[in-house]
Short mmCIF file of C-alpha atoms in Angstrom, two decimals:
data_model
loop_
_atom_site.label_atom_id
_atom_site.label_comp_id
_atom_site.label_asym_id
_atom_site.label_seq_id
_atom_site.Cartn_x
_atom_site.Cartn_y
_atom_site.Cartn_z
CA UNK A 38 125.78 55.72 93.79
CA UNK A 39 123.50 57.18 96.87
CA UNK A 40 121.48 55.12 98.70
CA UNK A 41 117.62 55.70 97.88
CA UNK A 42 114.56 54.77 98.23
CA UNK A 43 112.15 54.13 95.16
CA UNK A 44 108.26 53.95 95.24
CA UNK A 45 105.24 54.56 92.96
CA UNK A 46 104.12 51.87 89.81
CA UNK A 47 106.25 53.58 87.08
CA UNK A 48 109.80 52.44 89.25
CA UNK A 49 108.04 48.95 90.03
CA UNK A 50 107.45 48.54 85.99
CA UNK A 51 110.81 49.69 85.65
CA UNK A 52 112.49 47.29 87.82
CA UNK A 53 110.24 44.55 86.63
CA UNK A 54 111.39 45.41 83.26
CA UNK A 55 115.14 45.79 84.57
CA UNK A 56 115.11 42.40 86.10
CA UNK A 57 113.87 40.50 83.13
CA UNK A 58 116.38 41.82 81.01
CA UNK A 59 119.28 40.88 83.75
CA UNK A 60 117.55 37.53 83.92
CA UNK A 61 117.88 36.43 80.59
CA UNK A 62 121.34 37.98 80.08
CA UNK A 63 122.25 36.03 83.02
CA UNK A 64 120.70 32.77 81.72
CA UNK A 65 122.66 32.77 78.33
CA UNK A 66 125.74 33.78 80.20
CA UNK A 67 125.09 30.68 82.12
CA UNK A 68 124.81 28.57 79.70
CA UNK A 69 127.71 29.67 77.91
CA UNK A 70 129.72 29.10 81.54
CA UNK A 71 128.06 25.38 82.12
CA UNK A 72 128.27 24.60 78.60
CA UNK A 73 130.67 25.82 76.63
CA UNK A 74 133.85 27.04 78.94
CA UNK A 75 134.22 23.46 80.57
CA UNK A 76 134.15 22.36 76.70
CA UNK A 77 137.37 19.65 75.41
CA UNK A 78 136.81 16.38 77.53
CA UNK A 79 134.83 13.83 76.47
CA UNK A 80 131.10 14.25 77.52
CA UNK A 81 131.52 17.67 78.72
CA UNK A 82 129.34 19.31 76.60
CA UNK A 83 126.57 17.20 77.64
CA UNK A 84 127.11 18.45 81.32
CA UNK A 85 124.64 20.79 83.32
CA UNK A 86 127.29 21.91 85.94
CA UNK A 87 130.87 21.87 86.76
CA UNK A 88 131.49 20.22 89.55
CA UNK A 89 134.67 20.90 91.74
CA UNK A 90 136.87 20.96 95.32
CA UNK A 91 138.95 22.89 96.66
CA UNK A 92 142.85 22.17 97.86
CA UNK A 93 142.87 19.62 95.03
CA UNK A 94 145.57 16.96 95.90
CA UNK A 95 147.22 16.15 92.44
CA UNK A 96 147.24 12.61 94.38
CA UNK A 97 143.29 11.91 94.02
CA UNK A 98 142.83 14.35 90.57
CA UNK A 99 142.36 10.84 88.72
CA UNK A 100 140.20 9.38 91.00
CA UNK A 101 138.55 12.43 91.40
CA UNK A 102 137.56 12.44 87.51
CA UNK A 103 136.47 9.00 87.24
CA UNK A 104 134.04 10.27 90.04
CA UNK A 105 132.98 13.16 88.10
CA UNK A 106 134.80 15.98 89.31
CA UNK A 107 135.97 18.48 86.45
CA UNK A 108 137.59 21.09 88.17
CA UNK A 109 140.56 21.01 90.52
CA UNK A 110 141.75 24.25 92.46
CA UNK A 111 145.17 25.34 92.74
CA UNK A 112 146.44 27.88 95.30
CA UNK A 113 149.53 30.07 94.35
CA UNK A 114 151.33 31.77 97.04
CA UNK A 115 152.92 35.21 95.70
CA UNK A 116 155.24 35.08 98.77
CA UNK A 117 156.76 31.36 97.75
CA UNK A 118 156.66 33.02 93.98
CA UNK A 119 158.47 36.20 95.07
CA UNK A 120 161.03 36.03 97.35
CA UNK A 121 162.67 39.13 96.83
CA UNK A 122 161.33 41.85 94.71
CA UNK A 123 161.35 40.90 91.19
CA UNK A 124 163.02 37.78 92.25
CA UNK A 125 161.12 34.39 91.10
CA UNK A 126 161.56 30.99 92.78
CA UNK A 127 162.37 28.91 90.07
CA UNK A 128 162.18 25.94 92.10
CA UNK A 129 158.60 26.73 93.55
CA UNK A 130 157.61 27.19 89.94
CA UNK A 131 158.70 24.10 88.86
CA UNK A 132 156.48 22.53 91.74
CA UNK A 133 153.44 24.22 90.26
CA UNK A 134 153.96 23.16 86.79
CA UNK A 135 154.39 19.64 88.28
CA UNK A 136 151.70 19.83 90.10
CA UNK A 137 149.13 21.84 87.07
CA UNK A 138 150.30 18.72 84.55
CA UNK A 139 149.61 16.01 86.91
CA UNK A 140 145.60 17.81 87.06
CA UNK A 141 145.65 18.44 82.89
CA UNK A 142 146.93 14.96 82.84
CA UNK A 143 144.15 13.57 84.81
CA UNK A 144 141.38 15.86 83.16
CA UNK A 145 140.60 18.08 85.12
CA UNK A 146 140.52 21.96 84.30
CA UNK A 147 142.24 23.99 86.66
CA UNK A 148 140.92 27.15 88.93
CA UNK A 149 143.53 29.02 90.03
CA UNK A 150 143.92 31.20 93.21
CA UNK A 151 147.00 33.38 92.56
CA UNK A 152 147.94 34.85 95.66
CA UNK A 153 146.95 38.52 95.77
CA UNK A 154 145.67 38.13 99.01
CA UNK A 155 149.12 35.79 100.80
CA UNK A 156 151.85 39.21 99.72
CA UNK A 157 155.20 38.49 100.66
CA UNK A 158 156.92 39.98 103.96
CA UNK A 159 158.87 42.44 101.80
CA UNK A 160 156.14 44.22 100.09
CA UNK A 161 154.79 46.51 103.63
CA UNK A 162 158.40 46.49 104.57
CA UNK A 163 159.23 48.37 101.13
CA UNK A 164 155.80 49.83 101.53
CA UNK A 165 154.77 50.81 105.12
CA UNK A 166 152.59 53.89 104.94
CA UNK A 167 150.52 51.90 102.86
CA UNK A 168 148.88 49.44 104.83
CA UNK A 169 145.48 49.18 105.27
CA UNK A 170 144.62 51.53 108.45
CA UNK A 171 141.43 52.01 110.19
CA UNK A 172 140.28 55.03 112.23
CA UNK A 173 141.79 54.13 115.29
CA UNK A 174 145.18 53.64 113.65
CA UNK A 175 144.91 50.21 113.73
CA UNK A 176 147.06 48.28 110.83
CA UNK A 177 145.83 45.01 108.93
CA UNK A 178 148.97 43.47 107.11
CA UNK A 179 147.37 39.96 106.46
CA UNK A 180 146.35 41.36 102.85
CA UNK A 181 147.98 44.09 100.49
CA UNK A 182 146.23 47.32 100.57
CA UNK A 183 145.00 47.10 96.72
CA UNK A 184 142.42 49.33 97.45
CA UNK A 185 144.07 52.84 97.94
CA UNK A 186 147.35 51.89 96.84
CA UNK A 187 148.78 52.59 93.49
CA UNK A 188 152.00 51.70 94.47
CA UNK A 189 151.14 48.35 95.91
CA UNK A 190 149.07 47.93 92.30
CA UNK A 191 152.15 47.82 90.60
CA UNK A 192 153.90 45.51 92.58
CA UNK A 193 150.79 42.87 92.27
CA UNK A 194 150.50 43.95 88.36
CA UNK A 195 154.50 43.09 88.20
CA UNK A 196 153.69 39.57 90.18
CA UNK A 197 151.52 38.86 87.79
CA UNK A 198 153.11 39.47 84.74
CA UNK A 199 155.29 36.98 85.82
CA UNK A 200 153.01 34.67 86.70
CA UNK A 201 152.04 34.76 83.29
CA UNK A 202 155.65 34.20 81.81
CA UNK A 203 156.51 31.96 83.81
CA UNK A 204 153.29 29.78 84.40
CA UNK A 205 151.21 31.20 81.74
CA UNK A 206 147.83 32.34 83.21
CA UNK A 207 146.21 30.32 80.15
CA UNK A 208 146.70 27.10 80.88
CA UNK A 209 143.51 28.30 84.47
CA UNK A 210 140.14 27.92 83.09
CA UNK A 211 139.56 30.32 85.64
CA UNK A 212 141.02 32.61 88.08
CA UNK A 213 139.60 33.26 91.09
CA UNK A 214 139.38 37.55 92.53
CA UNK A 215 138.98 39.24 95.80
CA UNK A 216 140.19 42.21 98.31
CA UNK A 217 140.67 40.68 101.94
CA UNK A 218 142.85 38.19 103.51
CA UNK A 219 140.93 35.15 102.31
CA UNK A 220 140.94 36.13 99.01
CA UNK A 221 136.52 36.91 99.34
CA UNK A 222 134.90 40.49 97.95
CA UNK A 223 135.19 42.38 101.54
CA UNK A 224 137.89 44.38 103.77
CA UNK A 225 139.41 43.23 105.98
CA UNK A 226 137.62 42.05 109.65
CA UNK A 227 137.28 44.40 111.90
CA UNK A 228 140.89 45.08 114.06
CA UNK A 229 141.16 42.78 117.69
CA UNK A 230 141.85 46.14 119.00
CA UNK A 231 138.19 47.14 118.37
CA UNK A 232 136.86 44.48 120.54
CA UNK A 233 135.35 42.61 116.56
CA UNK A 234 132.99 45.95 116.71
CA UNK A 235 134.19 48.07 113.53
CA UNK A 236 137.26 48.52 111.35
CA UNK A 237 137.19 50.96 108.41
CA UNK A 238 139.46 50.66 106.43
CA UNK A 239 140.19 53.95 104.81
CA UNK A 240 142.90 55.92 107.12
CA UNK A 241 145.71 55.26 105.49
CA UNK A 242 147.36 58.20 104.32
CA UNK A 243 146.56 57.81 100.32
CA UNK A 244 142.39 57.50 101.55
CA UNK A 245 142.59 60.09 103.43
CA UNK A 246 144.36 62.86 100.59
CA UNK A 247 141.78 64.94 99.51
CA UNK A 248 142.81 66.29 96.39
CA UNK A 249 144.98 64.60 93.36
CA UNK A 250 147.20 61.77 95.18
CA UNK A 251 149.51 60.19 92.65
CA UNK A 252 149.95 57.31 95.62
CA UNK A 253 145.96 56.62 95.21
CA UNK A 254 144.48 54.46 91.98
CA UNK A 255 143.26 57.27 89.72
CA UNK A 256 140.09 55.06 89.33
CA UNK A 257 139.74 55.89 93.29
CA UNK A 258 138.06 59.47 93.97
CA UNK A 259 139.62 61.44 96.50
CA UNK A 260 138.06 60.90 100.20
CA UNK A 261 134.82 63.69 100.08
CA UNK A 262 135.48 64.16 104.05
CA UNK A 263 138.90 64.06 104.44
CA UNK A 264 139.50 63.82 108.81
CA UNK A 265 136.09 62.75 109.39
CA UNK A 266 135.84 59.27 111.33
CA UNK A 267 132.72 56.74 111.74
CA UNK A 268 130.69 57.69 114.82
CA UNK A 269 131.70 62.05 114.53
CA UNK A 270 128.40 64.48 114.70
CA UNK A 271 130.37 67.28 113.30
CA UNK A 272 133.23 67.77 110.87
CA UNK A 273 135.38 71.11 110.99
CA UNK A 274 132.83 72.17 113.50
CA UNK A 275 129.97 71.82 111.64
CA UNK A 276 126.85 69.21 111.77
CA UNK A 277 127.92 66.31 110.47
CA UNK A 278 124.63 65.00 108.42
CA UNK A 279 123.20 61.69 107.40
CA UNK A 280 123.46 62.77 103.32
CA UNK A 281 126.95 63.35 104.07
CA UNK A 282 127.68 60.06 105.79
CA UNK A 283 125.79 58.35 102.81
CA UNK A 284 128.19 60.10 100.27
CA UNK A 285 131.26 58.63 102.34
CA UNK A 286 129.89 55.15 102.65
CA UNK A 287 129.03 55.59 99.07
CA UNK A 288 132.83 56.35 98.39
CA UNK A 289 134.37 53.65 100.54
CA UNK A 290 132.45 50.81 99.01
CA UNK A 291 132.99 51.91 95.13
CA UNK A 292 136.65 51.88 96.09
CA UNK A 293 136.29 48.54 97.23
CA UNK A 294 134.72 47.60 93.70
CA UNK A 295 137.01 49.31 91.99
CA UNK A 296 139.97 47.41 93.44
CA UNK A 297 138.35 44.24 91.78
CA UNK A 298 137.46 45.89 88.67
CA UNK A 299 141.14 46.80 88.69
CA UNK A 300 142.12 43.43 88.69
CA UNK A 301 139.66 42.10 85.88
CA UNK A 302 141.08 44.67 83.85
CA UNK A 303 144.73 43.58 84.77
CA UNK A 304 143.64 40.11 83.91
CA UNK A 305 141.86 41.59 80.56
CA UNK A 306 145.43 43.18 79.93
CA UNK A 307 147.66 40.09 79.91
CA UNK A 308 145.35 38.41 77.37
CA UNK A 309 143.38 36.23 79.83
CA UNK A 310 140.13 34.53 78.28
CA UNK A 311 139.11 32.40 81.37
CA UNK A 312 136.68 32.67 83.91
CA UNK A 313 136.93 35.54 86.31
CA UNK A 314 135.48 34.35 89.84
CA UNK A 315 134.80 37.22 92.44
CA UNK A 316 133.84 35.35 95.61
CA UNK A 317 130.97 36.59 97.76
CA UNK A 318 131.31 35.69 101.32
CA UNK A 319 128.25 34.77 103.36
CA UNK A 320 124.95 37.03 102.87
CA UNK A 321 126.28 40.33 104.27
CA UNK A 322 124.32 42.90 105.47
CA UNK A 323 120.46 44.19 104.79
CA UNK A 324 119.04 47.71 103.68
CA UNK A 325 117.82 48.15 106.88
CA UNK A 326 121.18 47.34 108.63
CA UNK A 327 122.67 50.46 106.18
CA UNK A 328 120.00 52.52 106.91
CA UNK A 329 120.25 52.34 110.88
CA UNK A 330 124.12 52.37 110.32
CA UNK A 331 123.78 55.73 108.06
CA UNK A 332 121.73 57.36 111.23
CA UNK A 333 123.80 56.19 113.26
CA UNK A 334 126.78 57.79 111.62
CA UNK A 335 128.06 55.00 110.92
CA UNK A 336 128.52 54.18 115.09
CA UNK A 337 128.64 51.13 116.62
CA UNK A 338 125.19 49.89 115.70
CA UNK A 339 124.07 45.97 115.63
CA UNK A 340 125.24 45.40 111.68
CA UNK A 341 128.69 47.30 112.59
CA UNK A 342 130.82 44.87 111.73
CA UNK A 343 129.67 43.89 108.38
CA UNK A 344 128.75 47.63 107.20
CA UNK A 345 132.42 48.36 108.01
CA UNK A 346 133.41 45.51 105.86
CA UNK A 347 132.01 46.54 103.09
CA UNK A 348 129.63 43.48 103.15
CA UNK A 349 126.86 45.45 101.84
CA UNK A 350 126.23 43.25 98.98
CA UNK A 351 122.95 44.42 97.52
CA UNK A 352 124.95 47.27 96.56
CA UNK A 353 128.42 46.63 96.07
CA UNK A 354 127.38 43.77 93.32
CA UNK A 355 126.14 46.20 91.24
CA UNK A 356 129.76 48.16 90.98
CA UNK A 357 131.03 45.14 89.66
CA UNK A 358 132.08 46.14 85.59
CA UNK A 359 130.02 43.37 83.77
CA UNK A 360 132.62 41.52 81.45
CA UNK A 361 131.94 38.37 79.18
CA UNK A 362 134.36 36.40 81.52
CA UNK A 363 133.47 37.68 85.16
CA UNK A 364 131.03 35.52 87.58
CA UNK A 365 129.96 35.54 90.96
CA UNK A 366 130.66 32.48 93.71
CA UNK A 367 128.43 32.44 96.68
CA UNK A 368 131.52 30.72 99.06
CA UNK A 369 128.30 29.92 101.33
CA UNK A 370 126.54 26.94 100.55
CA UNK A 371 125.16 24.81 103.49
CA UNK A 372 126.79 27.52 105.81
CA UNK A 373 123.75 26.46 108.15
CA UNK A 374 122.23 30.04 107.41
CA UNK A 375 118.02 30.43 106.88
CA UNK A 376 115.12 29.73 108.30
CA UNK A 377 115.04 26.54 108.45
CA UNK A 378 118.35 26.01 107.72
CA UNK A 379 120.09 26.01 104.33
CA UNK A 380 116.70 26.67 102.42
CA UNK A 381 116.65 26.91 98.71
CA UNK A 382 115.69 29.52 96.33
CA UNK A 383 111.79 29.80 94.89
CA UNK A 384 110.60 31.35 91.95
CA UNK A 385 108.73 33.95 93.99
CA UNK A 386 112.20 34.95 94.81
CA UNK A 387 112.18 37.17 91.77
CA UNK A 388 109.84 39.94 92.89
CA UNK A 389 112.03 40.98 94.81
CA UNK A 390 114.51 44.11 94.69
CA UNK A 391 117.20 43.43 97.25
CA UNK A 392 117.92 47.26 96.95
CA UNK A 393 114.53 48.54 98.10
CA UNK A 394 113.04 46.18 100.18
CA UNK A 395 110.58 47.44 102.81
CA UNK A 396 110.24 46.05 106.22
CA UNK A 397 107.80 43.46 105.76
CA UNK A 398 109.62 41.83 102.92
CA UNK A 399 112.92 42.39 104.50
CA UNK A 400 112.13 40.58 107.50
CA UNK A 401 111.09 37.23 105.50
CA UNK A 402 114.26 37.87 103.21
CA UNK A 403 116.22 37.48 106.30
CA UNK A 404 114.81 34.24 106.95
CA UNK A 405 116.91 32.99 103.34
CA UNK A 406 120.01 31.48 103.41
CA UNK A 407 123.08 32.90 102.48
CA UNK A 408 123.72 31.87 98.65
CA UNK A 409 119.76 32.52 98.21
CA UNK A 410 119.69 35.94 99.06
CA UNK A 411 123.22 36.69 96.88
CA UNK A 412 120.92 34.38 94.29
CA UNK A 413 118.65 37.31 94.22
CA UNK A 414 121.40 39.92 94.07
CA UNK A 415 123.39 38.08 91.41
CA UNK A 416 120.10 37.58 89.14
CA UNK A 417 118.96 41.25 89.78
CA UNK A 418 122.04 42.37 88.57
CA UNK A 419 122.84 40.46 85.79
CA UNK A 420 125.91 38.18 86.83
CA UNK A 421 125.94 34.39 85.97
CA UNK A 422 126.95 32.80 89.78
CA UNK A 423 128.26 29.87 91.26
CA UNK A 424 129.03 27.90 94.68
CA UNK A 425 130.71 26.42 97.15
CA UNK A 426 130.29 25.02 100.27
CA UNK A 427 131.44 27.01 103.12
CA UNK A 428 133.35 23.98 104.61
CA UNK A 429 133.25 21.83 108.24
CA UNK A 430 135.27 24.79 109.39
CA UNK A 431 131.97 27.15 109.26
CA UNK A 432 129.26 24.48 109.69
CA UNK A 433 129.77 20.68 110.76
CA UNK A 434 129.00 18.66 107.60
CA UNK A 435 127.07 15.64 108.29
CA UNK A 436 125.08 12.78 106.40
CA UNK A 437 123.19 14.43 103.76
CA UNK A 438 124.78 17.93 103.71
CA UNK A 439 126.06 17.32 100.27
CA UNK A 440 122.24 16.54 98.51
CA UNK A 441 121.43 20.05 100.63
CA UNK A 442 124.06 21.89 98.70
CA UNK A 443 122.93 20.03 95.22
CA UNK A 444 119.29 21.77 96.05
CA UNK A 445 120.40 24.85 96.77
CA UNK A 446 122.94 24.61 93.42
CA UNK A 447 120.09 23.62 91.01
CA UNK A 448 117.19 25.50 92.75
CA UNK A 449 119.28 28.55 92.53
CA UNK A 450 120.50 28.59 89.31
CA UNK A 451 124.23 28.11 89.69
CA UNK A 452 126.17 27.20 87.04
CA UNK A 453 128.23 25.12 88.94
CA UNK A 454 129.59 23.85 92.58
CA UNK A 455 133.02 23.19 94.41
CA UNK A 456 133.15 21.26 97.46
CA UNK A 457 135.77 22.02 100.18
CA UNK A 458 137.57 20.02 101.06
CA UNK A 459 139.13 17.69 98.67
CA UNK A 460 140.88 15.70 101.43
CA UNK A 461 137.25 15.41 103.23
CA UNK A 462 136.06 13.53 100.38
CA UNK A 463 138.77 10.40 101.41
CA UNK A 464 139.37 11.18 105.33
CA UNK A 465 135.69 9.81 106.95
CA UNK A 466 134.26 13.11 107.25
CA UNK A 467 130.26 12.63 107.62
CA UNK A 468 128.35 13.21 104.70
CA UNK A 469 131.61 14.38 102.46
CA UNK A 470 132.98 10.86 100.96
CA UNK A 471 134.17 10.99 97.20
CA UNK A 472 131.01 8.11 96.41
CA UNK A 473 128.74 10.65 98.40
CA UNK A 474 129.77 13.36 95.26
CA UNK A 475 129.86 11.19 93.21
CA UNK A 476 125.73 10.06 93.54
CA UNK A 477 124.78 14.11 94.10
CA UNK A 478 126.93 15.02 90.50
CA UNK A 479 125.64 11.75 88.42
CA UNK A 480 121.80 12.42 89.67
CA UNK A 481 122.40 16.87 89.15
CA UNK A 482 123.64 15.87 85.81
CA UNK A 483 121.02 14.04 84.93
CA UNK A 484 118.68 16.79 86.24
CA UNK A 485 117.29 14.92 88.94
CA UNK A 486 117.06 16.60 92.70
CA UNK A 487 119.27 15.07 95.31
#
């Protein structure tokens, strides 16, 4: 996909056309999600949204139901699950079965995080060319280099066969997918080294083989520029130019998609039916950001560190395969973003293409929070989404924060919402208490506005 610009009435029909298409798709997809997939508890089907936390204590899951909380979230850690290669820890599975009844017993369906992103100290030692590398050599180890490495594929496709065996990947009502270190639809953060500037990720040595690379995913097209490093004029002496930095940015964020359309398919493989969650971080970067980075050559420009993320999300979303199952989570409600501060979406919202957007328009997009601008993203490109709050960690919650997030949930069309923490719902934290929840789910469900 290039980056382009589109003009005249015919690609405005089109688009118009385009989008209301995408927007019903994504309507009955939603309503499948909200109404059907959190079907076999009493009531449920009656329910407008799921309504979850995250690091679910299996010590609150039944008070957490009787408050109206559906959905508890369970984190698996591949390194606690594999040891050794090929080597399971029958005692730490036991713990998660333990802990998955006591949430089935209490009612609650369970989202699972499985651990792609936590790999175990033996997998870089066995594999250590194959870390993720950026163009001043720097290595990020924090996350498994899914991306360009086939051979660190088949280790996580082996981890999670066994999952399956020994957990059984049915008993999730959904599954939660990502690239980087916190388990979110980016690469990794830019290297210390860098000074937080810029980290591209593609220098390992399977990016940078031009040609067939049995090391790289097939699914992953050789490197076009093979040598060439963000910031160069030239390559092999030549001018370097801006259509040629366009077709590598191009190539390094479809091999970002690809690594999560490599794991819905894994998913797809073992049988899996659930919900497949690919978690959006934040609101990314803007056209114009990509545009000055692309002149730039991809230097050290303002939007640097998010353009070498990958956090281009007005075009990455849209190299996301669409499957029955997969749905988007905006992992940045009340994150404090917008003008004023954690606004909701409008209706109005829908004229516009976050793709093309020209300076005038971009500038009052900017003004949006976070989940309303990947709203607008999601809807133009046909994917059912979700939320959840971005936690005290990000932005301080405080008396009221949770009716915020309830507004931005229904006025954006999310199916659903989880709230993080579970233990701030019981430990005093302002604005967070399990009866505070409690009033914003019984009034959504009702279809009243916090």
């Amino acid at each position: 996909m290039t980056y382009r610009s589109r003009s005249g009435s015919a690609i405005r029909r089109s688009h118009f056309s385009r989008w209301v298409v995408y927007a019903v798709v994504a309507a009955v997809i939603a309503a499948v999600v909200s109404f059907i997939r959190l079907g076999g508890g009493p009531g449920d089907h009656h329910e407008r949204y799921f309504f979850g936390t995250l690091q679910t204590s299996q010590h609150t899951a039944r008070a957490d139901k009787a408050r109206g909380i559906r959905v508890a979230h369970l984190t698996v850690y591949w390194g606690r699950f594999e040891p050794a290669p090929g080597q399971v820890d029958q005692r730490y599975v036991a713990a998660l079965k333990r802990k998955l009844r006591m949430f089935r017993d209490a009612g609650l369906h369970v989202e699972a995080g499985v651990g792609l992103n936590s790999p175990p100290s033996w997998l870089l030692g066995r594999y250590p060319e194959n870390a993720f590398t950026d163009q001043g050599g720097a290595r990020f180890t924090s996350s498994p280099n899914l991306v360009f490495s086939q051979e660190i594929r088949n280790e996580a496709e082996g981890y999670l066969r066994r999952l399956d065996q020994e957990i059984g990947l049915g008993n999730f009502w959904a599954v939660r997918i990502g690239v980087n270190g916190t388990g979110e639809f980016t690469y990794p953060p830019p290297d210390p080294s860098t000074r937080g500037t810029m980290s591209y990720w593609a220098f390992d040595r399977h990016a940078q083989a031009s040609g067939a690379d049995p090391g790289r995913p097939a699914t992953v097209p050789p490197n076009p520029y093979p040598g060439w490093r963000p910031g160069q004029l030239t390559y092999h002496g030549a001018p370097f130019s801006t259509r040629q930095v366009s077709r590598w940015y191009d190539w390094y964020l479809a091999a970002l998609a690809d690594a999560v359309n490599w794991q819905t398919r894994q998913y797809e493989a073992l049988g899996y039916h659930g919900l497949l969650l690919v978690l959006i971080p934040g609101g990314g970067s803007y056209p114009s950001d990509l545009s000055a980075a692309v002149r730039d050559h991809l230097g050290e420009t303002a939007g640097a560190g998010l353009i070498s993320r990958g956090a281009a999300f007005f075009r990455t979303i849209g190299l996301i395969e669409h499957r029955r199952t997969v749905q988007l989570v905006s992992t940045a409600l009340v994150d404090g973003s917008g003008t004023p501060r954690n606004n909701t979406c409008r209706s109005a919202d829908s004229t516009v293409t976050p793709d093309a957007l020209a300076p005038g328009p971009e500038a009052q997009v900017r003004a949006w929070s976070s989940v309303r601008w990947i709203s607008r993203i999601a809807a133009h490109e046909g994917f059912p989404i979700s939320g959840e709050s971005a936690g005290p960690h990000v932005a301080a919650y405080y008396p009221g924060v949770m009716n915020e997030a309830a507004r931005q949930l229904k006025s954006c069309g999310l199916t659903g919402l989880m709230w993080a923490f579970d233990h701030n719902l019981y430990d005093g934290t302002p604005g967070s208490s399990l009866g505070d929840y409690a009033s914003v789910i019984a009034k959504s469900q009702r279809g009243a506005t916090p």
